[in-house]
PDB file of C-alpha atoms and ligand atoms in Angstrom:
ATOM      1  CA  MET A 112      57.637  31.877-146.093  1.00  0.00           C
ATOM      2  CA  ASN A 113      55.363  32.092-149.103  1.00  0.00           C
ATOM      3  CA  VAL A 114      56.126  35.317-150.972  1.00  0.00           C
ATOM      4  CA  GLU A 115      52.994  35.014-153.083  1.00  0.00           C
ATOM      5  CA  THR A 116      50.787  35.713-150.065  1.00  0.00           C
ATOM      6  CA  TYR A 117      52.123  39.276-149.978  1.00  0.00           C
ATOM      7  CA  PHE A 118      50.961  39.797-153.543  1.00  0.00           C
ATOM      8  CA  LYS A 119      47.360  39.132-152.521  1.00  0.00           C
ATOM      9  CA  ILE A 120      47.354  42.372-150.546  1.00  0.00           C
ATOM     10  CA  SER A 121      45.984  45.301-152.498  1.00  0.00           C
ATOM     11  CA  TYR A 122      47.408  48.816-152.527  1.00  0.00           C
ATOM     12  CA  GLY A 123      46.966  52.042-154.408  1.00  0.00           C
ATOM     13  CA  LEU A 124      49.847  54.031-155.853  1.00  0.00           C
ATOM     14  CA  TYR A 125      50.482  57.649-154.953  1.00  0.00           C
ATOM     15  CA  ILE A 126      53.023  60.398-155.416  1.00  0.00           C
ATOM     16  CA  VAL A 127      53.905  61.719-151.963  1.00  0.00           C
ATOM     17  CA  THR A 128      55.475  65.180-151.972  1.00  0.00           C
ATOM     18  CA  THR A 129      56.804  67.776-149.594  1.00  0.00           C
ATOM     19  CA  GLN A 130      59.059  70.816-149.435  1.00  0.00           C
ATOM     20  CA  SER A 131      61.437  72.211-146.837  1.00  0.00           C
ATOM     21  CA  GLY A 132      62.941  75.602-147.595  1.00  0.00           C
ATOM     22  CA  ASN A 133      63.590  75.458-151.318  1.00  0.00           C
ATOM     23  CA  LYS A 134      64.132  71.684-151.351  1.00  0.00           C
ATOM     24  CA  LYS A 135      61.346  69.700-152.930  1.00  0.00           C
ATOM     25  CA  GLY A 136      60.942  65.978-152.415  1.00  0.00           C
ATOM     26  CA  GLY A 137      58.651  63.329-153.805  1.00  0.00           C
ATOM     27  CA  TYR A 138      58.413  59.556-154.112  1.00  0.00           C
ATOM     28  CA  ILE A 139      56.003  56.839-155.165  1.00  0.00           C
ATOM     29  CA  ALA A 140      54.147  55.290-152.238  1.00  0.00           C
ATOM     30  CA  ASN A 141      51.917  52.251-152.050  1.00  0.00           C
ATOM     31  CA  THR A 142      51.859  52.084-148.246  1.00  0.00           C
ATOM     32  CA  LEU A 143      49.418  54.919-147.682  1.00  0.00           C
ATOM     33  CA  PHE A 144      46.004  54.621-146.082  1.00  0.00           C
ATOM     34  CA  GLN A 145      43.359  56.537-144.201  1.00  0.00           C
ATOM     35  CA  VAL A 146      43.537  55.774-140.472  1.00  0.00           C
ATOM     36  CA  THR A 147      40.815  58.012-138.955  1.00  0.00           C
ATOM     37  CA  SER A 148      37.803  59.863-140.337  1.00  0.00           C
ATOM     38  CA  ALA A 149      37.209  62.548-137.675  1.00  0.00           C
ATOM     39  CA  PRO A 150      39.550  64.240-138.149  1.00  0.00           C
ATOM     40  CA  PRO A 151      40.555  62.682-141.476  1.00  0.00           C
ATOM     41  CA  GLN A 152      44.098  61.394-141.109  1.00  0.00           C
ATOM     42  CA  PHE A 153      46.354  59.370-143.372  1.00  0.00           C
ATOM     43  CA  ALA A 154      49.400  57.227-142.588  1.00  0.00           C
ATOM     44  CA  ILE A 155      52.410  56.787-144.867  1.00  0.00           C
ATOM     45  CA  SER A 156      55.364  54.476-144.339  1.00  0.00           C
ATOM     46  CA  CYS A 157      58.542  55.970-145.679  1.00  0.00           C
ATOM     47  CA  ASN A 158      62.100  54.597-145.822  1.00  0.00           C
ATOM     48  CA  LYS A 159      64.456  56.538-143.556  1.00  0.00           C
ATOM     49  CA  ASP A 160      67.013  56.735-146.368  1.00  0.00           C
ATOM     50  CA  ASN A 161      64.426  58.414-148.540  1.00  0.00           C
ATOM     51  CA  TYR A 162      65.264  62.080-149.181  1.00  0.00           C
ATOM     52  CA  THR A 163      61.553  62.938-148.920  1.00  0.00           C
ATOM     53  CA  ALA A 164      61.396  61.441-145.394  1.00  0.00           C
ATOM     54  CA  ASP A 165      64.072  63.895-144.261  1.00  0.00           C
ATOM     55  CA  LEU A 166      62.181  66.768-145.820  1.00  0.00           C
ATOM     56  CA  ILE A 167      58.834  65.706-144.270  1.00  0.00           C
ATOM     57  CA  LYS A 168      60.536  65.620-140.845  1.00  0.00           C
ATOM     58  CA  GLN A 169      61.697  69.191-141.450  1.00  0.00           C
ATOM     59  CA  SER A 170      58.509  70.608-142.936  1.00  0.00           C
ATOM     60  CA  GLY A 171      55.918  68.665-140.919  1.00  0.00           C
ATOM     61  CA  MET A 172      53.801  68.538-144.081  1.00  0.00           C
ATOM     62  CA  PHE A 173      53.161  66.114-146.884  1.00  0.00           C
ATOM     63  CA  GLY A 174      50.867  65.989-149.865  1.00  0.00           C
ATOM     64  CA  PHE A 175      49.887  63.120-152.094  1.00  0.00           C
ATOM     65  CA  SER A 176      48.346  62.616-155.505  1.00  0.00           C
ATOM     66  CA  VAL A 177      46.212  59.587-156.339  1.00  0.00           C
ATOM     67  CA  LEU A 178      47.622  58.128-159.550  1.00  0.00           C
ATOM     68  CA  ASN A 179      45.393  57.373-162.514  1.00  0.00           C
ATOM     69  CA  GLU A 180      45.365  53.834-163.914  1.00  0.00           C
ATOM     70  CA  LYS A 181      46.498  55.426-167.184  1.00  0.00           C
ATOM     71  CA  ALA A 182      49.434  57.128-165.442  1.00  0.00           C
ATOM     72  CA  ASN A 183      52.513  57.811-167.531  1.00  0.00           C
ATOM     73  CA  PRO A 184      55.001  55.079-166.499  1.00  0.00           C
ATOM     74  CA  ALA A 185      57.880  57.521-166.982  1.00  0.00           C
ATOM     75  CA  LEU A 186      56.339  59.724-164.258  1.00  0.00           C
ATOM     76  CA  ILE A 187      56.287  56.724-161.913  1.00  0.00           C
ATOM     77  CA  GLY A 188      59.884  55.955-162.849  1.00  0.00           C
ATOM     78  CA  ASN A 189      60.865  59.562-162.292  1.00  0.00           C
ATOM     79  CA  PHE A 190      59.499  59.660-158.736  1.00  0.00           C
ATOM     80  CA  GLY A 191      59.958  55.996-157.870  1.00  0.00           C
ATOM     81  CA  TYR A 192      63.415  54.942-158.937  1.00  0.00           C
ATOM     82  CA  LYS A 193      65.614  57.996-158.605  1.00  0.00           C
ATOM     83  CA  SER A 194      66.752  60.033-155.618  1.00  0.00           C
ATOM     84  CA  GLY A 195      65.798  63.683-155.294  1.00  0.00           C
ATOM     85  CA  ARG A 196      69.181  64.257-153.640  1.00  0.00           C
ATOM     86  CA  ASP A 197      70.935  64.378-156.988  1.00  0.00           C
ATOM     87  CA  PHE A 198      68.118  64.960-159.431  1.00  0.00           C
ATOM     88  CA  ASP A 199      65.264  67.465-159.815  1.00  0.00           C
ATOM     89  CA  LYS A 200      62.203  65.206-159.919  1.00  0.00           C
ATOM     90  CA  PHE A 201      59.895  68.171-160.508  1.00  0.00           C
ATOM     91  CA  ALA A 202      61.474  69.418-163.750  1.00  0.00           C
ATOM     92  CA  GLY A 203      58.941  69.038-166.536  1.00  0.00           C
ATOM     93  CA  VAL A 204      56.223  67.854-164.119  1.00  0.00           C
ATOM     94  CA  ASN A 205      52.960  69.770-163.598  1.00  0.00           C
ATOM     95  CA  TYR A 206      52.306  70.670-159.982  1.00  0.00           C
ATOM     96  CA  PHE A 207      50.881  73.502-157.923  1.00  0.00           C
ATOM     97  CA  THR A 208      51.789  74.925-154.541  1.00  0.00           C
ATOM     98  CA  GLY A 209      49.422  73.943-151.726  1.00  0.00           C
ATOM     99  CA  LYS A 210      48.297  76.063-148.755  1.00  0.00           C
ATOM    100  CA  SER A 211      51.351  75.074-146.741  1.00  0.00           C
ATOM    101  CA  GLY A 212      53.787  75.824-149.548  1.00  0.00           C
ATOM    102  CA  ILE A 213      54.439  72.236-150.617  1.00  0.00           C
ATOM    103  CA  PRO A 214      54.235  71.032-154.237  1.00  0.00           C
ATOM    104  CA  ILE A 215      51.293  68.841-155.257  1.00  0.00           C
ATOM    105  CA  VAL A 216      51.649  66.895-158.506  1.00  0.00           C
ATOM    106  CA  THR A 217      48.679  67.073-160.910  1.00  0.00           C
ATOM    107  CA  ASP A 218      50.057  64.950-163.794  1.00  0.00           C
ATOM    108  CA  SER A 219      48.456  61.499-164.215  1.00  0.00           C
ATOM    109  CA  SER A 220      46.405  62.010-161.041  1.00  0.00           C
ATOM    110  CA  LEU A 221      42.736  61.831-160.033  1.00  0.00           C
ATOM    111  CA  ALA A 222      42.804  63.697-156.705  1.00  0.00           C
ATOM    112  CA  TRP A 223      45.171  65.255-154.198  1.00  0.00           C
ATOM    113  CA  PHE A 224      45.436  65.767-150.446  1.00  0.00           C
ATOM    114  CA  GLU A 225      47.561  68.053-148.322  1.00  0.00           C
ATOM    115  CA  CYS A 226      48.311  66.897-144.768  1.00  0.00           C
ATOM    116  CA  LYS A 227      49.913  68.263-141.627  1.00  0.00           C
ATOM    117  CA  VAL A 228      51.968  65.721-139.711  1.00  0.00           C
ATOM    118  CA  THR A 229      50.444  65.023-136.282  1.00  0.00           C
ATOM    119  CA  GLN A 230      52.579  62.056-135.206  1.00  0.00           C
ATOM    120  CA  SER A 231      55.416  59.892-136.425  1.00  0.00           C
ATOM    121  CA  TYR A 232      56.690  56.456-135.451  1.00  0.00           C
ATOM    122  CA  GLU A 233      60.140  55.011-136.009  1.00  0.00           C
ATOM    123  CA  LEU A 234      59.922  51.419-137.244  1.00  0.00           C
ATOM    124  CA  GLY A 235      63.447  50.156-137.869  1.00  0.00           C
ATOM    125  CA  THR A 236      64.129  50.855-141.518  1.00  0.00           C
ATOM    126  CA  HIS A 237      60.996  52.969-141.949  1.00  0.00           C
ATOM    127  CA  ILE A 238      59.182  55.873-140.376  1.00  0.00           C
ATOM    128  CA  ILE A 239      55.404  56.179-140.282  1.00  0.00           C
ATOM    129  CA  PHE A 240      54.010  59.684-140.569  1.00  0.00           C
ATOM    130  CA  ILE A 241      50.405  60.360-139.593  1.00  0.00           C
ATOM    131  CA  GLY A 242      48.998  63.481-141.230  1.00  0.00           C
ATOM    132  CA  GLU A 243      45.704  65.333-140.848  1.00  0.00           C
ATOM    133  CA  VAL A 244      44.070  66.563-144.046  1.00  0.00           C
ATOM    134  CA  ILE A 245      44.116  70.364-144.315  1.00  0.00           C
ATOM    135  CA  ASP A 246      43.057  70.620-147.948  1.00  0.00           C
ATOM    136  CA  ASN A 247      42.198  68.399-150.908  1.00  0.00           C
ATOM    137  CA  GLY A 248      40.723  68.446-154.366  1.00  0.00           C
ATOM    138  CA  ILE A 249      39.697  66.502-157.454  1.00  0.00           C
ATOM    139  CA  ILE A 250      41.876  66.660-160.576  1.00  0.00           C
ATOM    140  CA  GLU A 251      39.935  64.279-162.785  1.00  0.00           C
ATOM    141  CA  GLU A 252      36.333  63.184-162.107  1.00  0.00           C
ATOM    142  CA  LYS A 253      36.468  60.113-164.287  1.00  0.00           C
ATOM    143  CA  GLY A 254      39.207  57.559-164.445  1.00  0.00           C
ATOM    144  CA  LYS A 255      40.202  54.695-162.190  1.00  0.00           C
ATOM    145  CA  ALA A 256      42.826  54.812-159.481  1.00  0.00           C
ATOM    146  CA  LEU A 257      45.995  52.865-160.237  1.00  0.00           C
ATOM    147  CA  THR A 258      46.466  49.842-158.014  1.00  0.00           C
ATOM    148  CA  TYR A 259      49.743  48.223-157.189  1.00  0.00           C
ATOM    149  CA  SER A 260      48.632  44.866-158.614  1.00  0.00           C
ATOM    150  CA  TYR A 261      47.662  46.525-161.913  1.00  0.00           C
ATOM    151  CA  TYR A 262      51.073  48.198-162.010  1.00  0.00           C
ATOM    152  CA  ARG A 263      52.810  44.862-161.401  1.00  0.00           C
ATOM    153  CA  GLU A 264      50.748  42.970-163.963  1.00  0.00           C
ATOM    154  CA  VAL A 265      50.478  45.525-166.733  1.00  0.00           C
ATOM    155  CA  TYR A 266      53.633  47.601-166.340  1.00  0.00           C
ATOM    156  CA  LYS A 267      55.692  44.724-164.913  1.00  0.00           C
ATOM    157  CA  GLY A 268      56.793  47.098-162.176  1.00  0.00           C
ATOM    158  CA  PHE A 269      58.332  45.992-158.895  1.00  0.00           C
ATOM    159  CA  SER A 270      58.780  47.747-155.568  1.00  0.00           C
ATOM    160  CA  PRO A 271      62.055  49.650-155.497  1.00  0.00           C
ATOM    161  CA  LYS A 272      64.542  48.768-152.789  1.00  0.00           C
ATOM    162  CA  ASN A 273      63.419  51.471-150.339  1.00  0.00           C
ATOM    163  CA  SER A 274      59.784  50.389-150.392  1.00  0.00           C
ATOM    164  CA  PRO A 275      58.258  48.718-147.317  1.00  0.00           C
ATOM    165  CA  THR A 276      56.933  46.030-149.665  1.00  0.00           C
ATOM    166  CA  TYR A 277      60.228  45.381-151.458  1.00  0.00           C
ATOM    167  CA  ILE A 278      61.038  41.713-152.062  1.00  0.00           C
ATOM    168  CA  GLU A 279      64.199  40.529-153.796  1.00  0.00           C
ATOM    169  CA  LYS A 280      63.352  39.707-157.355  1.00  0.00           C
ATOM    170  CA  GLU A 281      65.307  36.444-157.285  1.00  0.00           C
ATOM    171  CA  LYS A 282      63.149  35.340-154.372  1.00  0.00           C
ATOM    172  CA  ILE A 283      59.964  36.247-156.202  1.00  0.00           C
ATOM    173  CA  GLU A 284      60.994  34.209-159.201  1.00  0.00           C
ATOM    174  CA  ALA A 285      62.317  31.227-157.267  1.00  0.00           C
ATOM    175  CA  LEU A 286      59.308  30.976-154.994  1.00  0.00           C
ATOM    176  CA  SER A 287      56.608  31.669-157.511  1.00  0.00           C
ATOM    177  CA  GLY A 288      58.143  29.166-159.910  1.00  0.00           C
ATOM    178  CA  VAL A 289      58.432  31.551-162.821  1.00  0.00           C
ATOM    179  CA  ILE A 290      59.792  29.698-165.802  1.00  0.00           C
ATOM    180  CA  LYS A 291      61.756  32.011-168.004  1.00  0.00           C
ATOM    181  CA  GLN A 292      61.270  31.915-171.691  1.00  0.00           C
ATOM    182  CA  GLN A 293      64.332  31.076-173.688  1.00  0.00           C
ATOM    183  CA  ALA A 294      63.823  34.335-175.518  1.00  0.00           C
ATOM    184  CA  GLU A 295      66.339  37.123-175.107  1.00  0.00           C
ATOM    185  CA  VAL A 296      65.757  39.213-172.006  1.00  0.00           C
ATOM    186  CA  TRP A 297      67.526  42.435-171.053  1.00  0.00           C
ATOM    187  CA  GLN A 298      67.091  43.875-167.611  1.00  0.00           C
ATOM    188  CA  CYS A 299      67.157  47.513-166.516  1.00  0.00           C
ATOM    189  CA  GLN A 300      69.725  47.726-163.723  1.00  0.00           C
ATOM    190  CA  LEU A 301      67.887  50.658-162.184  1.00  0.00           C
ATOM    191  CA  CYS A 302      64.320  49.406-161.812  1.00  0.00           C
ATOM    192  CA  HIS A 303      64.554  45.704-162.824  1.00  0.00           C
ATOM    193  CA  TYR A 304      62.141  46.114-165.728  1.00  0.00           C
ATOM    194  CA  GLU A 305      62.785  43.340-168.230  1.00  0.00           C
ATOM    195  CA  TYR A 306      62.710  43.944-171.935  1.00  0.00           C
ATOM    196  CA  GLU A 307      61.634  40.758-173.699  1.00  0.00           C
ATOM    197  CA  ALA A 308      62.189  40.781-177.426  1.00  0.00           C
ATOM    198  CA  ALA A 309      59.214  38.488-177.922  1.00  0.00           C
ATOM    199  CA  LYS A 310      56.872  41.025-176.296  1.00  0.00           C
ATOM    200  CA  GLY A 311      58.457  44.272-177.452  1.00  0.00           C
ATOM    201  CA  ASP A 312      57.476  47.395-175.526  1.00  0.00           C
ATOM    202  CA  PRO A 313      53.835  48.339-176.139  1.00  0.00           C
ATOM    203  CA  ILE A 314      54.182  51.402-173.895  1.00  0.00           C
ATOM    204  CA  SER A 315      56.747  52.940-176.276  1.00  0.00           C
ATOM    205  CA  GLY A 316      55.242  51.455-179.428  1.00  0.00           C
ATOM    206  CA  ILE A 317      57.962  48.829-179.975  1.00  0.00           C
ATOM    207  CA  ALA A 318      56.588  45.861-181.909  1.00  0.00           C
ATOM    208  CA  PRO A 319      56.849  42.323-180.522  1.00  0.00           C
ATOM    209  CA  GLY A 320      59.855  40.520-181.980  1.00  0.00           C
ATOM    210  CA  THR A 321      62.149  43.569-181.887  1.00  0.00           C
ATOM    211  CA  ALA A 322      65.596  42.534-180.631  1.00  0.00           C
ATOM    212  CA  PHE A 323      67.039  44.706-177.884  1.00  0.00           C
ATOM    213  CA  LEU A 324      69.988  45.720-180.066  1.00  0.00           C
ATOM    214  CA  ASP A 325      67.551  46.871-182.756  1.00  0.00           C
ATOM    215  CA  LEU A 326      65.754  49.290-180.435  1.00  0.00           C
ATOM    216  CA  PRO A 327      66.180  52.954-181.419  1.00  0.00           C
ATOM    217  CA  ASP A 328      69.107  54.698-179.685  1.00  0.00           C
ATOM    218  CA  ASP A 329      66.746  57.099-177.935  1.00  0.00           C
ATOM    219  CA  TRP A 330      64.595  54.303-176.527  1.00  0.00           C
ATOM    220  CA  VAL A 331      64.402  54.461-172.737  1.00  0.00           C
ATOM    221  CA  CYS A 332      63.159  52.112-170.040  1.00  0.00           C
ATOM    222  CA  PRO A 333      59.342  52.535-169.989  1.00  0.00           C
ATOM    223  CA  ILE A 334      59.314  52.273-166.207  1.00  0.00           C
ATOM    224  CA  CYS A 335      62.155  54.465-164.996  1.00  0.00           C
ATOM    225  CA  GLY A 336      63.386  56.330-168.051  1.00  0.00           C
ATOM    226  CA  ALA A 337      66.930  54.897-167.941  1.00  0.00           C
ATOM    227  CA  ASP A 338      68.689  54.748-171.310  1.00  0.00           C
ATOM    228  CA  LYS A 339      69.827  51.580-173.077  1.00  0.00           C
ATOM    229  CA  SER A 340      73.265  51.632-171.453  1.00  0.00           C
ATOM    230  CA  MET A 341      71.586  50.768-168.145  1.00  0.00           C
ATOM    231  CA  PHE A 342      70.418  47.403-169.499  1.00  0.00           C
ATOM    232  CA  GLU A 343      72.212  44.114-169.123  1.00  0.00           C
ATOM    233  CA  LYS A 344      71.502  40.889-170.914  1.00  0.00           C
ATOM    234  CA  GLU A 345      70.244  38.143-168.635  1.00  0.00           C
TER     235      GLU A 345
HETATM  236 FE1   FE B1714      64.209  50.986-165.621  1.00  0.00          FE
END
């Protein structure tokens, strides 16, 4: 199997949200697309272990925000690499309450949709929810939508383990023939982001050539927000 073929498929990146009772859930989705136009319906594929999937089953509603290409990577890390079971993903995030009572994130987003679940399909590890649009709106007229390939290339982000498009990183590297630089590399154990001293961290303003051990104590992973203790030298 050639893993690279999967990387030729294009996706957007979205924050999918819902609420059941007083429990809010949200995660980063790339497997989201419009499946019918009359009525307008969207499909999302969601890992069954995902806290948000449980909450969508309960509420029968989901919303999603279309991420901006200039999205704050910490926001993606916040919704993409942590579980809402033990962490309030919405603290410090701007959102509003949609018609159906679910939260819709407005940070780093171009547009939003609110959908009522019409059908769902169990697919082994994942569940596909089909939702009809009941409301939507524009947040920012200008700006480009973030694509998954842009996220991979520019932010060096990878699909987290629960994603339908997750591929083991070792496999990616072995099959795509990535030759590692001899330079020091430290890897975030949470999201697999790699800090390379030679490149620094432009997102946080860390100059190229800064050794990992010389990073400020309050430096955090630019992708998921984990602190330095979560990094291991490769
Ligand atoms: Fe990380």
